Amino acid sequence: MTKQMSAQLVLPGAGLDTPDKGNAAAMPQLRPFFGYYGGKWRDALKHYPRPRFDTIVEPFAGSAGYALRYADRRVVLCEIDPIIAGVWQYLISVKPKEILSIPDLPLDGSVDDLKISQEAKWLVGFWLNRGAANPRKKPSKWMRDRIRPGSFWGQRVRETIASQVDAIRHWRVYNCSYADCPMLGPATWFVDPPYEKAGKHYRFGSDGLDYSALALWCRSRSGEAIVCENEGATWLPFRELADVKTTRSGHRSKEMIWMRSFEEPLE
């Protein structure tokens, strides 16, 4: 269900400045469709600036935590991992009743036992272990021990996802690298790549990235670029953003940020 994309694309009306819609609490904010290692949904409103443009592009989509906070905008997700891209393609096309029909997984079972599509199995797999970089096939120890049962695959999760899928029908998803993201007019580019030092947990992690090339690409975006990193990164002149709680129990991360406005001369 994934779609390879490398050609240029211009979305109609892309890049129009968005009028102030009031405070963020008034925005149609969705909950995460699946957990993902390094996801930004929890911190998007608290620490990151609101998008200045009507189009949001996440070139390292993951669980698209930033875009979910502004889901009514024109959203474009680019993701090199075909599993992640496949899950998003599934979510933007699936009917709520199909989500509701996905069964529970026995605590001693495997997603391979479920008679559902591969993309649905991946979706369930991300709900078997919190904040994983890849979908799991069997329930984690936390799920088996019934710790926070509403945080793992089950009725509550099914109902939440089913209630939200209609809100992302207008989103577009491309299975491609950041460098092959569609060429848009001015947009808000939320760039959250695998961190240079801590991003080795992904199937397509930091070992496969040329950060010097990524820095040039970020600087060349039309509109605004919001770039995320971790303490110690130097491939852009990052500034300290916040000390945040991570998906790993008891761990915290010192988050850094770069925006092109940091380098623009004051008028």
mmCIF file of C-alpha atoms in Angstrom:
data_model
loop_
_atom_site.group_PDB
_atom_site.id
_atom_site.type_symbol
_atom_site.label_atom_id
_atom_site.label_comp_id
_atom_site.label_asym_id
_atom_site.label_seq_id
_atom_site.Cartn_x
_atom_site.Cartn_y
_atom_site.Cartn_z
ATOM 1 C CA MET A 1 0.000 0.000 0.000
ATOM 2 C CA THR A 2 3.024 2.274 0.069
ATOM 3 C CA LYS A 3 3.799 4.663 -2.736
ATOM 4 C CA GLN A 4 7.263 5.540 -3.940
ATOM 5 C CA MET A 5 7.616 9.227 -4.675
ATOM 6 C CA SER A 6 10.545 11.191 -6.042
ATOM 7 C CA ALA A 7 8.984 13.542 -8.606
ATOM 8 C CA GLN A 8 8.265 17.180 -7.879
ATOM 9 C CA LEU A 9 4.795 18.009 -6.685
ATOM 10 C CA VAL A 10 3.125 21.311 -5.954
ATOM 11 C CA LEU A 11 -0.025 21.204 -3.859
ATOM 12 C CA PRO A 12 -2.744 23.698 -4.766
ATOM 13 C CA GLY A 13 -2.679 26.590 -2.348
ATOM 14 C CA ALA A 14 0.370 25.200 -0.544
ATOM 15 C CA GLY A 15 2.263 27.600 1.628
ATOM 16 C CA LEU A 16 -0.461 30.144 2.272
ATOM 17 C CA ASP A 17 0.005 31.904 5.578
ATOM 18 C CA THR A 18 -2.542 30.523 7.994
ATOM 19 C CA PRO A 19 -4.655 33.041 9.889
ATOM 20 C CA ASP A 20 -4.469 32.883 13.646
ATOM 21 C CA LYS A 21 -7.044 30.302 14.713
ATOM 22 C CA GLY A 22 -6.856 31.152 18.384
ATOM 23 C CA ASN A 23 -5.090 29.161 21.025
ATOM 24 C CA ALA A 24 -3.839 25.640 20.393
ATOM 25 C CA ALA A 25 -6.522 24.138 22.604
ATOM 26 C CA ALA A 26 -9.130 25.114 20.002
ATOM 27 C CA MET A 27 -7.382 23.123 17.283
ATOM 28 C CA PRO A 28 -8.645 19.636 16.316
ATOM 29 C CA GLN A 29 -5.841 17.685 17.966
ATOM 30 C CA LEU A 30 -5.695 13.948 17.516
ATOM 31 C CA ARG A 31 -4.135 11.372 19.787
ATOM 32 C CA PRO A 32 -1.285 9.234 18.417
ATOM 33 C CA PHE A 33 -2.392 6.515 16.007
ATOM 34 C CA PHE A 34 0.559 4.452 17.211
ATOM 35 C CA GLY A 35 3.486 4.890 19.573
ATOM 36 C CA TYR A 36 6.952 5.386 18.136
ATOM 37 C CA TYR A 37 10.439 5.776 19.570
ATOM 38 C CA GLY A 38 11.278 9.496 19.736
ATOM 39 C CA GLY A 39 7.748 10.668 18.905
ATOM 40 C CA LYS A 40 6.989 14.365 19.481
ATOM 41 C CA TRP A 41 3.239 14.322 20.160
ATOM 42 C CA ARG A 42 3.598 14.945 23.895
ATOM 43 C CA ASP A 43 5.977 17.905 23.464
ATOM 44 C CA ALA A 44 4.666 19.456 20.249
ATOM 45 C CA LEU A 45 2.392 21.988 21.933
ATOM 46 C CA LYS A 46 4.547 22.651 24.971
ATOM 47 C CA HIS A 47 7.930 23.211 23.349
ATOM 48 C CA TYR A 48 7.687 23.663 19.575
ATOM 49 C CA PRO A 49 6.350 26.734 17.736
ATOM 50 C CA ARG A 50 2.996 26.591 15.995
ATOM 51 C CA PRO A 51 3.158 26.215 12.186
ATOM 52 C CA ARG A 52 3.198 29.520 10.304
ATOM 53 C CA PHE A 53 1.932 27.950 7.083
ATOM 54 C CA ASP A 54 -1.134 26.047 5.986
ATOM 55 C CA THR A 55 0.996 23.125 4.780
ATOM 56 C CA ILE A 56 2.963 20.937 7.201
ATOM 57 C CA VAL A 57 5.600 18.520 5.913
ATOM 58 C CA GLU A 58 7.193 15.868 8.117
ATOM 59 C CA PRO A 59 10.067 14.401 6.039
ATOM 60 C CA PHE A 60 10.920 11.856 8.760
ATOM 61 C CA ALA A 61 7.296 11.054 9.518
ATOM 62 C CA GLY A 62 7.458 8.389 12.226
ATOM 63 C CA SER A 63 4.235 8.749 14.197
ATOM 64 C CA ALA A 64 3.784 12.369 12.974
ATOM 65 C CA GLY A 65 3.351 13.760 16.472
ATOM 66 C CA TYR A 66 3.671 17.397 15.379
ATOM 67 C CA ALA A 67 1.208 17.141 12.471
ATOM 68 C CA LEU A 68 -1.358 15.408 14.689
ATOM 69 C CA ARG A 69 -1.584 18.583 16.759
ATOM 70 C CA TYR A 70 -2.638 20.519 13.641
ATOM 71 C CA ALA A 71 -4.412 17.766 11.725
ATOM 72 C CA ASP A 72 -6.766 20.056 9.821
ATOM 73 C CA ARG A 73 -3.820 21.596 7.973
ATOM 74 C CA ARG A 74 -2.585 20.307 4.632
ATOM 75 C CA VAL A 75 -0.255 17.519 5.817
ATOM 76 C CA VAL A 76 2.404 15.686 3.802
ATOM 77 C CA LEU A 77 4.308 12.799 5.378
ATOM 78 C CA CYS A 78 7.482 11.361 3.878
ATOM 79 C CA GLU A 79 8.889 8.184 5.382
ATOM 80 C CA ILE A 80 11.709 6.010 4.055
ATOM 81 C CA ASP A 81 10.674 2.981 6.118
ATOM 82 C CA PRO A 82 8.072 1.063 4.043
ATOM 83 C CA ILE A 83 6.473 -0.327 7.213
ATOM 84 C CA ILE A 84 5.799 3.117 8.686
ATOM 85 C CA ALA A 85 4.654 4.466 5.319
ATOM 86 C CA GLY A 86 2.412 1.418 4.889
ATOM 87 C CA VAL A 87 0.754 1.957 8.257
ATOM 88 C CA TRP A 88 0.016 5.599 7.376
ATOM 89 C CA GLN A 89 -1.349 4.686 3.940
ATOM 90 C CA TYR A 90 -3.604 2.175 5.668
ATOM 91 C CA LEU A 91 -4.812 4.696 8.247
ATOM 92 C CA ILE A 92 -5.732 7.404 5.732
ATOM 93 C CA SER A 93 -7.844 4.947 3.712
ATOM 94 C CA VAL A 94 -9.272 2.461 6.231
ATOM 95 C CA LYS A 95 -12.912 2.644 7.313
ATOM 96 C CA PRO A 96 -13.665 3.006 11.038
ATOM 97 C CA LYS A 97 -15.645 -0.241 11.066
ATOM 98 C CA GLU A 98 -12.593 -2.143 9.803
ATOM 99 C CA ILE A 99 -10.502 -0.818 12.686
ATOM 100 C CA LEU A 100 -13.230 -1.820 15.121
ATOM 101 C CA SER A 101 -13.275 -5.337 13.654
ATOM 102 C CA ILE A 102 -9.584 -6.001 14.400
ATOM 103 C CA PRO A 103 -9.626 -8.522 17.257
ATOM 104 C CA ASP A 104 -7.776 -8.483 20.550
ATOM 105 C CA LEU A 105 -4.509 -10.384 20.686
ATOM 106 C CA PRO A 106 -4.208 -13.153 23.297
ATOM 107 C CA LEU A 107 -1.379 -12.412 25.732
ATOM 108 C CA ASP A 108 0.367 -15.575 24.523
ATOM 109 C CA GLY A 109 -0.470 -14.944 20.863
ATOM 110 C CA SER A 110 1.225 -13.412 17.820
ATOM 111 C CA VAL A 111 0.006 -10.918 15.231
ATOM 112 C CA ASP A 112 0.798 -13.584 12.648
ATOM 113 C CA ASP A 113 -2.246 -15.469 13.976
ATOM 114 C CA LEU A 114 -4.619 -12.596 13.113
ATOM 115 C CA LYS A 115 -6.527 -12.844 9.834
ATOM 116 C CA ILE A 116 -6.061 -9.186 8.892
ATOM 117 C CA SER A 117 -4.007 -7.250 6.345
ATOM 118 C CA GLN A 118 -0.262 -6.858 6.765
ATOM 119 C CA GLU A 119 -0.641 -3.135 7.403
ATOM 120 C CA ALA A 120 -3.179 -3.831 10.153
ATOM 121 C CA LYS A 121 -0.762 -6.333 11.707
ATOM 122 C CA TRP A 122 1.933 -3.653 11.744
ATOM 123 C CA LEU A 123 -0.485 -1.230 13.388
ATOM 124 C CA VAL A 124 -1.370 -3.741 16.102
ATOM 125 C CA GLY A 125 2.331 -4.549 16.487
ATOM 126 C CA PHE A 126 3.143 -0.968 17.428
ATOM 127 C CA TRP A 127 0.586 -1.235 20.250
ATOM 128 C CA LEU A 128 2.189 -4.330 21.787
ATOM 129 C CA ASN A 129 5.161 -2.404 23.196
ATOM 130 C CA ARG A 130 5.176 1.311 24.021
ATOM 131 C CA GLY A 131 7.485 3.622 22.088
ATOM 132 C CA ALA A 132 9.128 0.967 19.912
ATOM 133 C CA ALA A 133 10.988 1.741 16.685
ATOM 134 C CA ASN A 134 9.486 -1.314 14.946
ATOM 135 C CA PRO A 135 6.193 -3.209 15.298
ATOM 136 C CA ARG A 136 6.314 -6.228 17.573
ATOM 137 C CA LYS A 137 4.734 -9.612 16.926
ATOM 138 C CA LYS A 138 4.043 -10.570 20.536
ATOM 139 C CA PRO A 139 2.877 -8.628 23.598
ATOM 140 C CA SER A 140 5.551 -6.984 25.723
ATOM 141 C CA LYS A 141 6.001 -7.850 29.400
ATOM 142 C CA TRP A 142 4.149 -4.645 30.358
ATOM 143 C CA MET A 143 1.184 -5.700 28.249
ATOM 144 C CA ARG A 144 1.278 -9.266 29.584
ATOM 145 C CA ASP A 145 1.404 -7.934 33.150
ATOM 146 C CA ARG A 146 -1.614 -5.704 32.344
ATOM 147 C CA ILE A 147 0.187 -2.525 33.382
ATOM 148 C CA ARG A 148 -1.865 0.388 32.015
ATOM 149 C CA PRO A 149 -4.032 -1.920 29.843
ATOM 150 C CA GLY A 150 -5.581 1.043 28.013
ATOM 151 C CA SER A 151 -2.141 1.869 26.611
ATOM 152 C CA PHE A 152 -1.905 -1.370 24.642
ATOM 153 C CA TRP A 153 -3.942 -2.961 21.878
ATOM 154 C CA GLY A 154 -7.538 -3.440 22.925
ATOM 155 C CA GLN A 155 -10.986 -1.863 22.888
ATOM 156 C CA ARG A 156 -9.912 1.600 24.028
ATOM 157 C CA VAL A 157 -7.186 1.871 21.378
ATOM 158 C CA ARG A 158 -9.458 0.526 18.623
ATOM 159 C CA GLU A 159 -12.185 3.030 19.446
ATOM 160 C CA THR A 160 -9.752 5.959 19.567
ATOM 161 C CA ILE A 161 -8.229 5.124 16.184
ATOM 162 C CA ALA A 162 -11.627 4.450 14.586
ATOM 163 C CA SER A 163 -12.915 7.811 15.802
ATOM 164 C CA GLN A 164 -9.963 9.637 14.217
ATOM 165 C CA VAL A 165 -9.284 8.116 10.800
ATOM 166 C CA ASP A 166 -11.810 10.321 8.995
ATOM 167 C CA ALA A 167 -9.871 13.392 10.193
ATOM 168 C CA ILE A 168 -6.775 12.488 8.139
ATOM 169 C CA ARG A 169 -8.348 11.601 4.775
ATOM 170 C CA HIS A 170 -6.775 14.711 3.254
ATOM 171 C CA TRP A 171 -3.240 13.781 4.369
ATOM 172 C CA ARG A 172 -0.731 12.530 1.806
ATOM 173 C CA VAL A 173 1.914 9.899 2.527
ATOM 174 C CA TYR A 174 5.000 9.048 0.464
ATOM 175 C CA ASN A 175 7.401 6.152 0.943
ATOM 176 C CA CYS A 176 10.608 8.030 0.170
ATOM 177 C CA SER A 177 13.673 9.557 1.772
ATOM 178 C CA TYR A 178 13.672 13.125 3.011
ATOM 179 C CA ALA A 179 15.678 14.151 -0.056
ATOM 180 C CA ASP A 180 12.871 12.946 -2.350
ATOM 181 C CA CYS A 181 10.067 14.694 -0.497
ATOM 182 C CA PRO A 182 7.719 16.552 -2.858
ATOM 183 C CA MET A 183 8.856 20.067 -3.724
ATOM 184 C CA LEU A 184 6.254 22.353 -2.163
ATOM 185 C CA GLY A 185 5.624 26.030 -1.973
ATOM 186 C CA PRO A 186 6.326 27.722 1.365
ATOM 187 C CA ALA A 187 5.458 25.277 4.130
ATOM 188 C CA THR A 188 6.245 24.415 7.725
ATOM 189 C CA TRP A 189 8.856 21.663 7.561
ATOM 190 C CA PHE A 190 9.028 19.771 10.837
ATOM 191 C CA VAL A 191 12.298 17.859 10.514
ATOM 192 C CA ASP A 192 12.748 15.178 13.191
ATOM 193 C CA PRO A 193 15.443 12.822 11.852
ATOM 194 C CA PRO A 194 17.109 9.961 13.691
ATOM 195 C CA TYR A 195 19.392 11.807 16.084
ATOM 196 C CA GLU A 196 23.032 11.707 15.083
ATOM 197 C CA LYS A 197 24.163 10.041 18.313
ATOM 198 C CA ALA A 198 20.994 8.423 19.645
ATOM 199 C CA GLY A 199 19.274 7.439 16.394
ATOM 200 C CA LYS A 200 20.659 3.950 15.901
ATOM 201 C CA HIS A 201 17.483 2.149 17.047
ATOM 202 C CA TYR A 202 15.623 2.625 13.758
ATOM 203 C CA ARG A 203 15.656 0.331 10.715
ATOM 204 C CA PHE A 204 16.771 3.384 8.742
ATOM 205 C CA GLY A 205 18.819 5.083 11.419
ATOM 206 C CA SER A 206 21.580 7.608 11.852
ATOM 207 C CA ASP A 207 24.246 5.335 10.337
ATOM 208 C CA GLY A 208 22.633 5.827 6.926
ATOM 209 C CA LEU A 209 22.380 9.624 7.069
ATOM 210 C CA ASP A 210 24.799 12.226 5.758
ATOM 211 C CA TYR A 211 24.156 14.999 8.255
ATOM 212 C CA SER A 212 26.118 17.594 6.304
ATOM 213 C CA ALA A 213 23.832 17.011 3.318
ATOM 214 C CA LEU A 214 20.789 17.063 5.616
ATOM 215 C CA ALA A 215 21.883 20.433 7.022
ATOM 216 C CA LEU A 216 22.083 21.933 3.521
ATOM 217 C CA TRP A 217 18.675 20.479 2.693
ATOM 218 C CA CYS A 218 17.108 21.965 5.842
ATOM 219 C CA ARG A 219 18.538 25.385 5.023
ATOM 220 C CA SER A 220 17.096 25.210 1.511
ATOM 221 C CA ARG A 221 13.445 24.670 2.515
ATOM 222 C CA SER A 222 10.894 27.216 1.353
ATOM 223 C CA GLY A 223 8.925 28.609 4.279
ATOM 224 C CA GLU A 224 10.070 27.644 7.770
ATOM 225 C CA ALA A 225 12.131 24.699 8.975
ATOM 226 C CA ILE A 226 11.900 23.414 12.541
ATOM 227 C CA VAL A 227 14.716 20.911 13.067
ATOM 228 C CA CYS A 228 14.963 18.603 16.099
ATOM 229 C CA GLU A 229 18.100 17.105 17.629
ATOM 230 C CA ASN A 230 19.679 15.979 20.866
ATOM 231 C CA GLU A 231 22.341 17.582 23.025
ATOM 232 C CA GLY A 232 25.800 17.376 21.430
ATOM 233 C CA ALA A 233 24.717 17.606 17.781
ATOM 234 C CA THR A 234 26.700 20.129 15.732
ATOM 235 C CA TRP A 235 25.558 19.618 12.120
ATOM 236 C CA LEU A 236 23.440 22.762 12.537
ATOM 237 C CA PRO A 237 23.908 25.546 15.126
ATOM 238 C CA PHE A 238 21.298 24.134 17.488
ATOM 239 C CA ARG A 239 19.949 25.895 20.557
ATOM 240 C CA GLU A 240 18.730 24.276 23.747
ATOM 241 C CA LEU A 241 14.969 23.706 23.738
ATOM 242 C CA ALA A 242 13.929 21.671 26.780
ATOM 243 C CA ASP A 243 14.682 18.788 29.089
ATOM 244 C CA VAL A 244 11.944 16.274 28.316
ATOM 245 C CA LYS A 245 10.729 12.884 29.473
ATOM 246 C CA THR A 246 11.442 10.081 27.013
ATOM 247 C CA THR A 247 9.500 6.924 26.177
ATOM 248 C CA ARG A 248 12.029 4.954 28.235
ATOM 249 C CA SER A 249 10.938 4.795 31.867
ATOM 250 C CA GLY A 250 12.891 7.158 34.108
ATOM 251 C CA HIS A 251 14.936 8.664 31.295
ATOM 252 C CA ARG A 252 15.083 12.275 30.155
ATOM 253 C CA SER A 253 16.520 13.915 27.058
ATOM 254 C CA LYS A 254 17.938 17.389 26.497
ATOM 255 C CA GLU A 255 16.271 18.443 23.258
ATOM 256 C CA MET A 256 17.778 20.953 20.856
ATOM 257 C CA ILE A 257 16.208 22.978 18.031
ATOM 258 C CA TRP A 258 17.298 24.893 14.932
ATOM 259 C CA MET A 259 15.201 27.266 12.865
ATOM 260 C CA ARG A 260 16.304 29.330 9.902
ATOM 261 C CA SER A 261 15.185 32.461 11.742
ATOM 262 C CA PHE A 262 18.164 31.914 14.082
ATOM 263 C CA GLU A 263 20.439 32.917 11.203
ATOM 264 C CA GLU A 264 18.351 35.689 9.653
ATOM 265 C CA PRO A 265 19.550 39.248 10.354
ATOM 266 C CA LEU A 266 17.333 41.352 12.571
ATOM 267 C CA GLU A 267 15.454 44.053 10.663
#
